[in-house]
Amino acid sequence: MSPPPTKTRRGAPSFEPRVRRGVVRIAGDIATRLRAGHPYLFREALGGRPLREPAGATIDLVDEAGEFVARGLYDPDGVVALRVITRDADEPIAAAAVERRVNAARRLREQLMPKQGMTAYRVLHGEGDGLPGVTVDRYGDHLVVHLFSPALEPLREWLYDALEAAWKPKSIYEQRRFKPLAGDAPRGPATLARGELAPVEIEVEEYGVKFVIDVTAPLGTGLFLDLREGRRVVAEHAAGKRVLNLFSYTGAFSVWAARAGAKEIVSVDLATKAHGRARRNLQVNGFSEAGHEFIPGDAFKVLARMSERKRSFDLIVLDPPSFSQAKGRVFSVQKDYRELVEAALEVTAPGALVACVSNTMKVSSEELDRAIGEASVRARRMVRIVERRGLPADFPVAAGFHEGHYLKFFLCAVV
Ligand code: SAH
């Protein structure tokens, strides 16, 4: 399959990337990175020269010596120009390749996920399961597929065929999350791709704790599956505690704290609607609302008010959105995390635990650590990181794809 070796001028600053239609030559360092497991060719690696291939075109990457490196699908618009589907020169991007990856992903879940009390988990995690740009989540009998690029269009139907065969779902919903070069496109509701319409409420279980989710919701089904290990850590330490759950959304941390026997649980979120869903989640588990407080409002304002009233907590969860513009306030993790931790420390009892979560590739572990460290010095509190958690087993990260570890969860002990 590999094209004949091509002569290149060593060290030439700008070689012609295109060898012939469907074949692109890449620089040595990029070939090395891809050969070490990295699943993307970034647009900048093309040296600013667009290829004429349409979205979804199959492209072979070759190194400077013309040796085959990888084969993937082309995206003419995104930051990621090519998603690697195979490193086997003899494997075409076709139904069989997709089926192999879906089945391997299924075997991994069978091996690693609990057999009982677990009906919501990721059944295919893009890069980590060999299909970059595609995620598939299971919620009971239903599957929700996220497609992150128009480049994946050619394998859509193969994917749905393979998912139907492997999982026998009642429905497959599709959510397109194509990102233009600048900004986020608004998301529409998920659309039904296969099967029959799902009910508005679906009850799922996570280690036996129940959650009500909506597979069609544009901005999230109501349960962030990737935070599962963080919820378990919070539950381990919540018994008898006064818990403050900031950015509580549908109350997943609050429900887990309730199950663990927390004394008092305060959930804070801008969205009143989210509190309604949190209450519903308590209800389906048979947990009473006694000891629960649901505060609608901006986390910073609520913290300031609590601090004035000298309220304090033994366990605090900080899980802000990576970016939100709700009701006029712009929250960016990079800028505001330090300020958030500092404000939270004002209501942190001596000896309390604070869980700091960040779920974006844009903030590294080091940056999060620094933000917490700066906040601790400013607030004159000693903060130690006592536990770290990351993605659960159903979110496998390919070796060689370091950015893939996007979720950071630090449990901090505060003096
Ligand atoms: N911690 C949640 C997920 C948080 S999602 C969980 O475990 O599932 C982010 C939430 O932050 C959203 O529900 C959004 O309404 C809320 N939010 C955004 N900006 C906020 C602010 N300034 N103050 C309080 N809540 C905010």
CSV table of C-alpha atoms and ligand atoms in Angstrom, one decimal:
chain,number,residue,atom,x,y,z
A,1,MET,CA,0.0,0.0,0.0
A,2,SER,CA,2.9,2.4,0.7
A,3,PRO,CA,3.8,4.7,-2.1
A,4,PRO,CA,7.3,4.5,-3.6
A,5,PRO,CA,10.0,6.2,-1.6
A,6,THR,CA,10.2,9.9,-2.5
A,7,LYS,CA,13.3,11.9,-2.3
A,8,THR,CA,13.2,14.9,0.1
A,9,ARG,CA,15.6,17.6,0.8
A,10,ARG,CA,16.6,17.0,4.5
A,11,GLY,CA,15.7,19.9,6.7
A,12,ALA,CA,13.8,21.7,4.0
A,13,PRO,CA,11.5,24.0,5.9
A,14,SER,CA,8.4,23.5,3.7
A,15,PHE,CA,8.2,20.3,1.8
A,16,GLU,CA,5.1,19.7,-0.3
A,17,PRO,CA,2.9,17.5,2.1
A,18,ARG,CA,0.8,16.0,-0.7
A,19,VAL,CA,2.4,13.2,-2.5
A,20,ARG,CA,-0.5,12.2,-4.6
A,21,ARG,CA,-4.2,12.1,-4.2
A,22,GLY,CA,-5.0,10.4,-0.9
A,23,VAL,CA,-1.4,10.3,0.3
A,24,VAL,CA,0.2,12.9,2.5
A,25,ARG,CA,3.8,13.1,3.6
A,26,ILE,CA,4.5,14.2,7.2
A,27,ALA,CA,7.6,15.4,9.0
A,28,GLY,CA,9.8,13.0,11.0
A,29,ASP,CA,8.8,14.2,14.4
A,30,ILE,CA,5.1,13.9,13.6
A,31,ALA,CA,5.6,10.5,12.2
A,32,THR,CA,7.4,9.5,15.4
A,33,ARG,CA,4.5,10.8,17.6
A,34,LEU,CA,1.9,9.0,15.5
A,35,ARG,CA,4.0,5.8,15.7
A,36,ALA,CA,4.0,6.2,19.5
A,37,GLY,CA,0.3,6.0,19.6
A,38,HIS,CA,-0.9,9.5,19.1
A,39,PRO,CA,-4.2,9.5,17.2
A,40,TYR,CA,-4.3,12.9,15.6
A,41,LEU,CA,-2.6,14.8,12.8
A,42,PHE,CA,-3.1,18.5,13.7
A,43,ARG,CA,-3.9,20.9,11.0
A,44,GLU,CA,-0.7,22.9,11.7
A,45,ALA,CA,1.3,19.8,10.7
A,46,LEU,CA,0.1,20.4,7.1
A,47,GLY,CA,2.0,23.7,7.1
A,48,GLY,CA,-1.0,25.8,6.4
A,49,ARG,CA,-1.7,24.2,3.1
A,50,PRO,CA,-5.2,22.9,2.8
A,51,LEU,CA,-5.6,19.6,0.9
A,52,ARG,CA,-8.4,19.5,-1.6
A,53,GLU,CA,-9.9,16.3,-0.1
A,54,PRO,CA,-13.5,16.6,1.2
A,55,ALA,CA,-14.5,15.8,4.8
A,56,GLY,CA,-14.4,12.1,5.4
A,57,ALA,CA,-11.8,11.3,2.7
A,58,THR,CA,-9.5,8.5,3.5
A,59,ILE,CA,-5.8,9.6,3.6
A,60,ASP,CA,-2.7,7.6,4.1
A,61,LEU,CA,0.2,9.3,5.9
A,62,VAL,CA,3.7,8.4,4.9
A,63,ASP,CA,7.0,9.5,6.5
A,64,GLU,CA,9.8,11.4,4.7
A,65,ALA,CA,11.1,8.1,3.3
A,66,GLY,CA,7.7,7.2,2.0
A,67,GLU,CA,7.0,4.5,4.5
A,68,PHE,CA,3.4,4.1,5.6
A,69,VAL,CA,2.6,5.5,9.0
A,70,ALA,CA,-1.2,5.5,9.5
A,71,ARG,CA,-4.5,5.8,7.7
A,72,GLY,CA,-7.3,8.1,8.8
A,73,LEU,CA,-10.2,10.3,7.9
A,74,TYR,CA,-9.8,13.8,6.8
A,75,ASP,CA,-11.5,16.9,8.3
A,76,PRO,CA,-11.0,20.0,6.2
A,77,ASP,CA,-12.1,22.4,8.9
A,78,GLY,CA,-11.2,21.3,12.4
A,79,VAL,CA,-8.0,21.7,14.5
A,80,VAL,CA,-7.6,18.0,14.1
A,81,ALA,CA,-7.0,17.5,10.3
A,82,LEU,CA,-6.9,13.7,10.4
A,83,ARG,CA,-8.0,11.1,12.9
A,84,VAL,CA,-6.0,7.9,12.7
A,85,ILE,CA,-8.2,4.8,12.3
A,86,THR,CA,-5.5,2.3,11.5
A,87,ARG,CA,-1.8,1.8,11.6
A,88,ASP,CA,-2.1,-1.4,9.5
A,89,ALA,CA,-1.3,-0.6,5.8
A,90,ASP,CA,-3.5,-3.6,4.9
A,91,GLU,CA,-6.6,-2.6,6.8
A,92,PRO,CA,-9.0,-0.6,4.8
A,93,ILE,CA,-11.4,1.9,6.6
A,94,ALA,CA,-14.5,-0.2,6.1
A,95,ALA,CA,-17.3,-2.0,7.9
A,96,ALA,CA,-15.1,-4.8,9.2
A,97,ALA,CA,-12.6,-2.4,10.8
A,98,VAL,CA,-15.4,-0.6,12.6
A,99,GLU,CA,-17.0,-3.8,13.7
A,100,ARG,CA,-13.6,-5.1,15.1
A,101,ARG,CA,-13.3,-1.9,17.2
A,102,VAL,CA,-16.8,-2.0,18.5
A,103,ASN,CA,-16.5,-5.6,19.5
A,104,ALA,CA,-13.1,-5.1,21.2
A,105,ALA,CA,-14.6,-2.2,23.1
A,106,ARG,CA,-17.4,-4.4,24.2
A,107,ARG,CA,-15.0,-7.1,25.4
A,108,LEU,CA,-13.1,-4.6,27.5
A,109,ARG,CA,-16.3,-3.5,29.2
A,110,GLU,CA,-17.3,-7.1,29.8
A,111,GLN,CA,-13.9,-7.7,31.4
A,112,LEU,CA,-13.8,-4.5,33.5
A,113,MET,CA,-17.3,-3.3,34.4
A,114,PRO,CA,-19.3,-4.7,37.2
A,115,LYS,CA,-22.0,-7.1,36.1
A,116,GLN,CA,-24.6,-5.9,38.6
A,117,GLY,CA,-25.9,-2.4,39.4
A,118,MET,CA,-24.2,-0.7,36.5
A,119,THR,CA,-26.3,0.2,33.5
A,120,ALA,CA,-24.8,3.5,32.5
A,121,TYR,CA,-21.2,3.6,31.1
A,122,ARG,CA,-19.3,4.4,28.0
A,123,VAL,CA,-19.2,1.5,25.6
A,124,LEU,CA,-16.8,3.1,23.1
A,125,HIS,CA,-14.4,5.9,24.0
A,126,GLY,CA,-13.1,7.3,20.8
A,127,GLU,CA,-9.3,7.4,20.7
A,128,GLY,CA,-9.0,4.8,23.5
A,129,ASP,CA,-11.1,2.3,21.5
A,130,GLY,CA,-9.5,2.9,18.1
A,131,LEU,CA,-12.3,5.2,16.7
A,132,PRO,CA,-11.1,8.8,17.3
A,133,GLY,CA,-13.9,11.3,17.3
A,134,VAL,CA,-16.7,8.9,18.2
A,135,THR,CA,-18.0,8.1,21.7
A,136,VAL,CA,-20.9,5.8,22.6
A,137,ASP,CA,-22.6,5.8,26.0
A,138,ARG,CA,-25.0,3.2,27.2
A,139,TYR,CA,-28.0,4.2,29.3
A,140,GLY,CA,-30.0,1.1,30.1
A,141,ASP,CA,-31.3,-0.2,26.8
A,142,HIS,CA,-30.3,2.9,24.9
A,143,LEU,CA,-27.1,4.1,23.3
A,144,VAL,CA,-26.1,7.7,22.7
A,145,VAL,CA,-23.5,8.3,20.0
A,146,HIS,CA,-21.5,11.6,19.9
A,147,LEU,CA,-19.8,12.4,16.6
A,148,PHE,CA,-17.1,15.1,16.9
A,149,SER,CA,-16.3,15.7,13.2
A,150,PRO,CA,-18.0,15.5,9.8
A,151,ALA,CA,-15.0,13.4,8.8
A,152,LEU,CA,-16.7,10.4,10.5
A,153,GLU,CA,-19.7,10.5,8.2
A,154,PRO,CA,-18.4,7.5,6.1
A,155,LEU,CA,-18.4,5.2,9.0
A,156,ARG,CA,-21.7,6.2,10.6
A,157,GLU,CA,-23.9,3.4,9.2
A,158,TRP,CA,-21.2,0.8,9.8
A,159,LEU,CA,-21.0,2.0,13.3
A,160,TYR,CA,-24.7,1.7,13.9
A,161,ASP,CA,-24.8,-1.8,12.3
A,162,ALA,CA,-21.9,-2.9,14.6
A,163,LEU,CA,-23.5,-1.4,17.7
A,164,GLU,CA,-26.9,-3.0,17.0
A,165,ALA,CA,-25.2,-6.4,16.6
A,166,ALA,CA,-23.0,-6.0,19.7
A,167,TRP,CA,-25.4,-4.4,22.1
A,168,LYS,CA,-28.9,-5.0,20.8
A,169,PRO,CA,-30.1,-1.6,22.0
A,170,LYS,CA,-33.7,-0.4,21.8
A,171,SER,CA,-32.5,2.8,20.3
A,172,ILE,CA,-29.4,4.6,19.1
A,173,TYR,CA,-29.4,8.4,19.4
A,174,GLU,CA,-27.0,10.6,17.6
A,175,GLN,CA,-25.5,13.9,18.8
A,176,ARG,CA,-23.3,15.9,16.4
A,177,ARG,CA,-20.7,17.9,18.1
A,178,PHE,CA,-18.8,19.4,15.2
A,179,LYS,CA,-16.6,22.2,16.3
A,180,PRO,CA,-15.8,25.0,13.9
A,181,LEU,CA,-12.3,26.5,14.2
A,182,ALA,CA,-13.6,29.4,16.3
A,183,GLY,CA,-16.0,28.9,19.2
A,184,ASP,CA,-18.6,26.3,20.0
A,185,ALA,CA,-21.6,25.6,17.7
A,186,PRO,CA,-24.8,25.5,19.6
A,187,ARG,CA,-26.0,21.9,20.1
A,188,GLY,CA,-29.4,20.6,19.0
A,189,PRO,CA,-31.2,17.7,20.6
A,190,ALA,CA,-30.0,14.2,19.9
A,191,THR,CA,-31.7,12.6,17.0
A,192,LEU,CA,-32.9,9.0,16.7
A,193,ALA,CA,-30.6,7.1,14.4
A,194,ARG,CA,-31.9,3.6,14.9
A,195,GLY,CA,-34.7,1.8,16.8
A,196,GLU,CA,-37.7,3.3,18.5
A,197,LEU,CA,-38.1,6.6,20.4
A,198,ALA,CA,-36.8,6.4,23.9
A,199,PRO,CA,-38.9,7.5,26.9
A,200,VAL,CA,-38.3,11.0,28.3
A,201,GLU,CA,-37.0,9.5,31.5
A,202,ILE,CA,-34.7,6.5,31.7
A,203,GLU,CA,-33.7,5.1,35.0
A,204,VAL,CA,-30.1,3.9,35.1
A,205,GLU,CA,-27.8,2.5,37.9
A,206,GLU,CA,-24.2,3.3,38.9
A,207,TYR,CA,-23.0,0.9,41.5
A,208,GLY,CA,-26.6,0.4,42.5
A,209,VAL,CA,-27.3,4.2,42.8
A,210,LYS,CA,-30.1,5.3,40.6
A,211,PHE,CA,-30.2,8.2,38.2
A,212,VAL,CA,-32.9,9.5,35.9
A,213,ILE,CA,-31.5,10.6,32.5
A,214,ASP,CA,-32.8,12.0,29.2
A,215,VAL,CA,-31.0,10.6,26.1
A,216,THR,CA,-32.3,13.3,23.9
A,217,ALA,CA,-31.1,16.4,25.9
A,218,PRO,CA,-28.9,18.7,23.9
A,219,LEU,CA,-26.4,19.6,26.7
A,220,GLY,CA,-26.0,16.3,28.5
A,221,THR,CA,-28.1,13.4,29.6
A,222,GLY,CA,-28.0,14.4,33.3
A,223,LEU,CA,-25.1,12.1,34.4
A,224,PHE,CA,-21.4,12.7,33.6
A,225,LEU,CA,-20.2,9.2,33.3
A,226,ASP,CA,-16.5,10.1,33.4
A,227,LEU,CA,-16.8,11.5,37.0
A,228,ARG,CA,-17.9,8.1,38.5
A,229,GLU,CA,-14.6,7.5,40.4
A,230,GLY,CA,-14.8,11.0,41.9
A,231,ARG,CA,-18.3,10.3,43.1
A,232,ARG,CA,-17.1,7.2,44.8
A,233,VAL,CA,-14.3,9.1,46.6
A,234,VAL,CA,-16.8,11.7,47.8
A,235,ALA,CA,-19.1,9.0,49.1
A,236,GLU,CA,-16.2,7.3,50.9
A,237,HIS,CA,-15.7,10.5,53.0
A,238,ALA,CA,-19.3,11.8,53.3
A,239,ALA,CA,-20.7,9.9,56.3
A,240,GLY,CA,-21.9,12.3,59.0
A,241,LYS,CA,-20.5,15.3,57.2
A,242,ARG,CA,-21.8,18.7,56.2
A,243,VAL,CA,-21.4,18.6,52.4
A,244,LEU,CA,-21.4,21.6,50.0
A,245,ASN,CA,-21.8,20.6,46.3
A,246,LEU,CA,-21.0,23.6,44.1
A,247,PHE,CA,-22.1,23.5,40.4
A,248,SER,CA,-24.3,20.6,41.4
A,249,TYR,CA,-26.2,20.2,38.1
A,250,THR,CA,-28.5,17.1,38.5
A,251,GLY,CA,-27.0,16.4,42.0
A,252,ALA,CA,-24.9,13.4,41.2
A,253,PHE,CA,-22.4,14.1,44.0
A,254,SER,CA,-25.3,15.1,46.3
A,255,VAL,CA,-27.1,11.8,45.7
A,256,TRP,CA,-23.9,9.8,46.4
A,257,ALA,CA,-23.3,11.9,49.6
A,258,ALA,CA,-26.8,11.1,50.7
A,259,ARG,CA,-26.3,7.4,50.1
A,260,ALA,CA,-23.1,7.6,52.2
A,261,GLY,CA,-25.0,9.1,55.1
A,262,ALA,CA,-24.0,12.8,55.0
A,263,LYS,CA,-25.6,14.9,57.8
A,264,GLU,CA,-26.3,18.0,55.7
A,265,ILE,CA,-26.1,18.5,51.9
A,266,VAL,CA,-26.2,21.8,50.2
A,267,SER,CA,-26.4,21.9,46.4
A,268,VAL,CA,-25.7,25.1,44.5
A,269,ASP,CA,-26.4,25.7,40.8
A,270,LEU,CA,-27.4,28.6,38.6
A,271,ALA,CA,-30.0,26.5,36.9
A,272,THR,CA,-33.2,26.0,38.9
A,273,LYS,CA,-34.2,23.3,36.5
A,274,ALA,CA,-31.1,21.3,37.5
A,275,HIS,CA,-32.3,21.3,41.1
A,276,GLY,CA,-35.6,19.8,40.0
A,277,ARG,CA,-33.7,16.9,38.4
A,278,ALA,CA,-31.5,16.5,41.5
A,279,ARG,CA,-34.6,16.2,43.6
A,280,ARG,CA,-36.0,13.6,41.2
A,281,ASN,CA,-32.7,11.6,41.6
A,282,LEU,CA,-33.0,11.6,45.3
A,283,GLN,CA,-36.6,10.5,45.0
A,284,VAL,CA,-35.9,7.5,42.7
A,285,ASN,CA,-33.4,6.2,45.3
A,286,GLY,CA,-36.0,6.6,48.0
A,287,PHE,CA,-33.8,9.2,49.8
A,288,SER,CA,-35.7,11.9,51.8
A,289,GLU,CA,-35.1,15.6,51.1
A,290,ALA,CA,-34.5,16.2,54.8
A,291,GLY,CA,-31.1,17.6,55.4
A,292,HIS,CA,-30.9,18.8,51.8
A,293,GLU,CA,-30.8,22.4,50.7
A,294,PHE,CA,-31.0,23.5,47.0
A,295,ILE,CA,-29.7,27.0,46.4
A,296,PRO,CA,-30.3,28.5,42.9
A,297,GLY,CA,-27.6,31.1,42.2
A,298,ASP,CA,-24.0,32.0,41.3
A,299,ALA,CA,-21.5,29.9,43.2
A,300,PHE,CA,-19.3,32.9,44.0
A,301,LYS,CA,-22.2,34.9,45.3
A,302,VAL,CA,-23.5,32.0,47.4
A,303,LEU,CA,-20.0,31.4,48.8
A,304,ALA,CA,-19.6,35.1,49.8
A,305,ARG,CA,-23.0,35.0,51.5
A,306,MET,CA,-22.1,31.8,53.4
A,307,SER,CA,-18.8,33.2,54.5
A,308,GLU,CA,-20.5,36.4,55.9
A,309,ARG,CA,-22.8,34.2,57.9
A,310,LYS,CA,-19.9,32.1,59.1
A,311,ARG,CA,-21.3,28.9,57.6
A,312,SER,CA,-18.8,26.1,57.2
A,313,PHE,CA,-18.5,22.6,55.7
A,314,ASP,CA,-16.6,19.4,56.2
A,315,LEU,CA,-16.6,18.3,52.5
A,316,ILE,CA,-16.8,20.6,49.5
A,317,VAL,CA,-17.1,19.6,45.9
A,318,LEU,CA,-15.9,22.1,43.2
A,319,ASP,CA,-16.8,20.9,39.8
A,320,PRO,CA,-17.2,24.1,37.7
A,321,PRO,CA,-18.0,24.0,34.0
A,322,SER,CA,-14.9,24.5,31.9
A,323,PHE,CA,-16.6,27.5,30.3
A,324,SER,CA,-20.0,29.0,31.0
A,325,GLN,CA,-21.6,32.2,30.2
A,326,ALA,CA,-24.9,31.5,31.9
A,327,LYS,CA,-26.6,34.7,33.2
A,328,GLY,CA,-23.8,37.0,32.1
A,329,ARG,CA,-21.0,35.6,34.2
A,330,VAL,CA,-18.1,34.2,32.2
A,331,PHE,CA,-16.4,31.4,34.0
A,332,SER,CA,-13.1,30.1,32.6
A,333,VAL,CA,-11.3,27.4,34.5
A,334,GLN,CA,-7.9,28.7,33.7
A,335,LYS,CA,-8.6,32.2,35.0
A,336,ASP,CA,-11.1,31.6,37.8
A,337,TYR,CA,-10.2,28.4,39.5
A,338,ARG,CA,-7.8,30.0,41.9
A,339,GLU,CA,-10.5,32.5,42.9
A,340,LEU,CA,-13.0,29.7,43.3
A,341,VAL,CA,-10.8,27.7,45.6
A,342,GLU,CA,-10.0,30.8,47.6
A,343,ALA,CA,-13.7,31.6,48.1
A,344,ALA,CA,-14.4,27.9,49.0
A,345,LEU,CA,-11.7,27.9,51.6
A,346,GLU,CA,-13.6,30.7,53.4
A,347,VAL,CA,-16.3,28.2,54.2
A,348,THR,CA,-14.0,25.2,54.7
A,349,ALA,CA,-13.9,23.9,58.3
A,350,PRO,CA,-10.5,23.0,59.7
A,351,GLY,CA,-9.7,19.4,58.8
A,352,ALA,CA,-12.2,19.4,56.0
A,353,LEU,CA,-11.8,17.9,52.5
A,354,VAL,CA,-12.2,19.8,49.3
A,355,ALA,CA,-12.6,17.9,46.0
A,356,CYS,CA,-11.3,20.0,43.0
A,357,VAL,CA,-12.4,18.8,39.6
A,358,SER,CA,-11.5,19.9,36.1
A,359,ASN,CA,-12.6,18.2,33.0
A,360,THR,CA,-10.9,19.9,30.2
A,361,MET,CA,-7.8,19.1,28.2
A,362,LYS,CA,-7.1,22.8,28.3
A,363,VAL,CA,-6.1,22.7,31.9
A,364,SER,CA,-3.3,20.4,32.8
A,365,SER,CA,-2.8,18.7,36.2
A,366,GLU,CA,0.1,21.1,36.8
A,367,GLU,CA,-2.1,24.1,36.2
A,368,LEU,CA,-4.9,22.9,38.4
A,369,ASP,CA,-2.3,22.1,41.1
A,370,ARG,CA,-0.9,25.6,40.8
A,371,ALA,CA,-4.3,27.3,41.0
A,372,ILE,CA,-5.1,25.3,44.2
A,373,GLY,CA,-1.6,26.1,45.6
A,374,GLU,CA,-2.0,29.9,45.0
A,375,ALA,CA,-5.4,29.9,46.6
A,376,SER,CA,-4.1,28.1,49.7
A,377,VAL,CA,-1.3,30.7,50.1
A,378,ARG,CA,-3.7,33.6,49.6
A,379,ALA,CA,-6.3,32.2,52.0
A,380,ARG,CA,-3.5,31.2,54.5
A,381,ARG,CA,-4.7,27.7,54.7
A,382,MET,CA,-2.6,24.6,54.4
A,383,VAL,CA,-3.9,22.5,51.5
A,384,ARG,CA,-2.6,19.0,50.8
A,385,ILE,CA,-3.6,16.8,47.9
A,386,VAL,CA,-4.4,13.4,49.4
A,387,GLU,CA,-6.0,11.5,46.5
A,388,ARG,CA,-6.1,11.9,42.8
A,389,ARG,CA,-8.6,10.2,40.5
A,390,GLY,CA,-8.9,10.2,36.8
A,391,LEU,CA,-11.0,8.5,34.1
A,392,PRO,CA,-12.7,5.2,34.9
A,393,ALA,CA,-12.0,2.0,33.0
A,394,ASP,CA,-14.8,2.6,30.5
A,395,PHE,CA,-12.9,5.7,29.3
A,396,PRO,CA,-9.6,4.0,28.2
A,397,VAL,CA,-6.8,6.3,27.1
A,398,ALA,CA,-4.5,5.1,24.3
A,399,ALA,CA,-0.9,4.9,25.4
A,400,GLY,CA,1.0,7.7,23.7
A,401,PHE,CA,-2.0,10.1,23.9
A,402,HIS,CA,-1.2,12.0,27.0
A,403,GLU,CA,-3.8,14.8,26.5
A,404,GLY,CA,-6.4,12.0,26.6
A,405,HIS,CA,-6.3,12.1,30.4
A,406,TYR,CA,-8.5,15.2,30.4
A,407,LEU,CA,-10.3,14.6,33.7
A,408,LYS,CA,-8.6,15.7,36.9
A,409,PHE,CA,-9.9,15.0,40.4
A,410,PHE,CA,-7.9,16.1,43.4
A,411,LEU,CA,-9.1,15.5,46.9
A,412,CYS,CA,-7.5,18.0,49.2
A,413,ALA,CA,-7.2,18.0,53.0
A,414,VAL,CA,-7.3,21.5,54.5
A,415,VAL,CA,-5.9,22.5,57.8
B,1,SAH,N1,-20.9,18.7,39.2
B,1,SAH,C1,-21.9,18.3,38.2
B,1,SAH,C2,-21.6,18.8,36.8
B,1,SAH,C3,-21.4,20.3,36.7
B,1,SAH,S1,-22.0,20.9,35.2
B,1,SAH,C4,-22.0,16.8,38.3
B,1,SAH,O1,-21.4,16.1,39.0
B,1,SAH,O2,-22.8,16.3,37.5
B,1,SAH,C5,-21.9,22.5,35.4
B,1,SAH,C6,-23.0,23.1,36.2
B,1,SAH,O3,-22.6,24.4,36.6
B,1,SAH,C7,-24.3,23.4,35.3
B,1,SAH,O4,-25.4,22.7,35.9
B,1,SAH,C8,-24.5,24.9,35.3
B,1,SAH,O5,-25.8,25.3,35.4
B,1,SAH,C9,-23.7,25.3,36.6
B,1,SAH,N2,-23.2,26.7,36.6
B,1,SAH,C10,-22.5,27.3,35.6
B,1,SAH,N3,-22.1,28.5,36.1
B,1,SAH,C11,-22.4,28.6,37.4
B,1,SAH,C12,-22.2,29.5,38.4
B,1,SAH,N4,-21.5,30.7,38.1
B,1,SAH,N5,-22.6,29.3,39.6
B,1,SAH,C13,-23.3,28.1,39.9
B,1,SAH,N6,-23.5,27.2,39.0
B,1,SAH,C14,-23.1,27.4,37.7
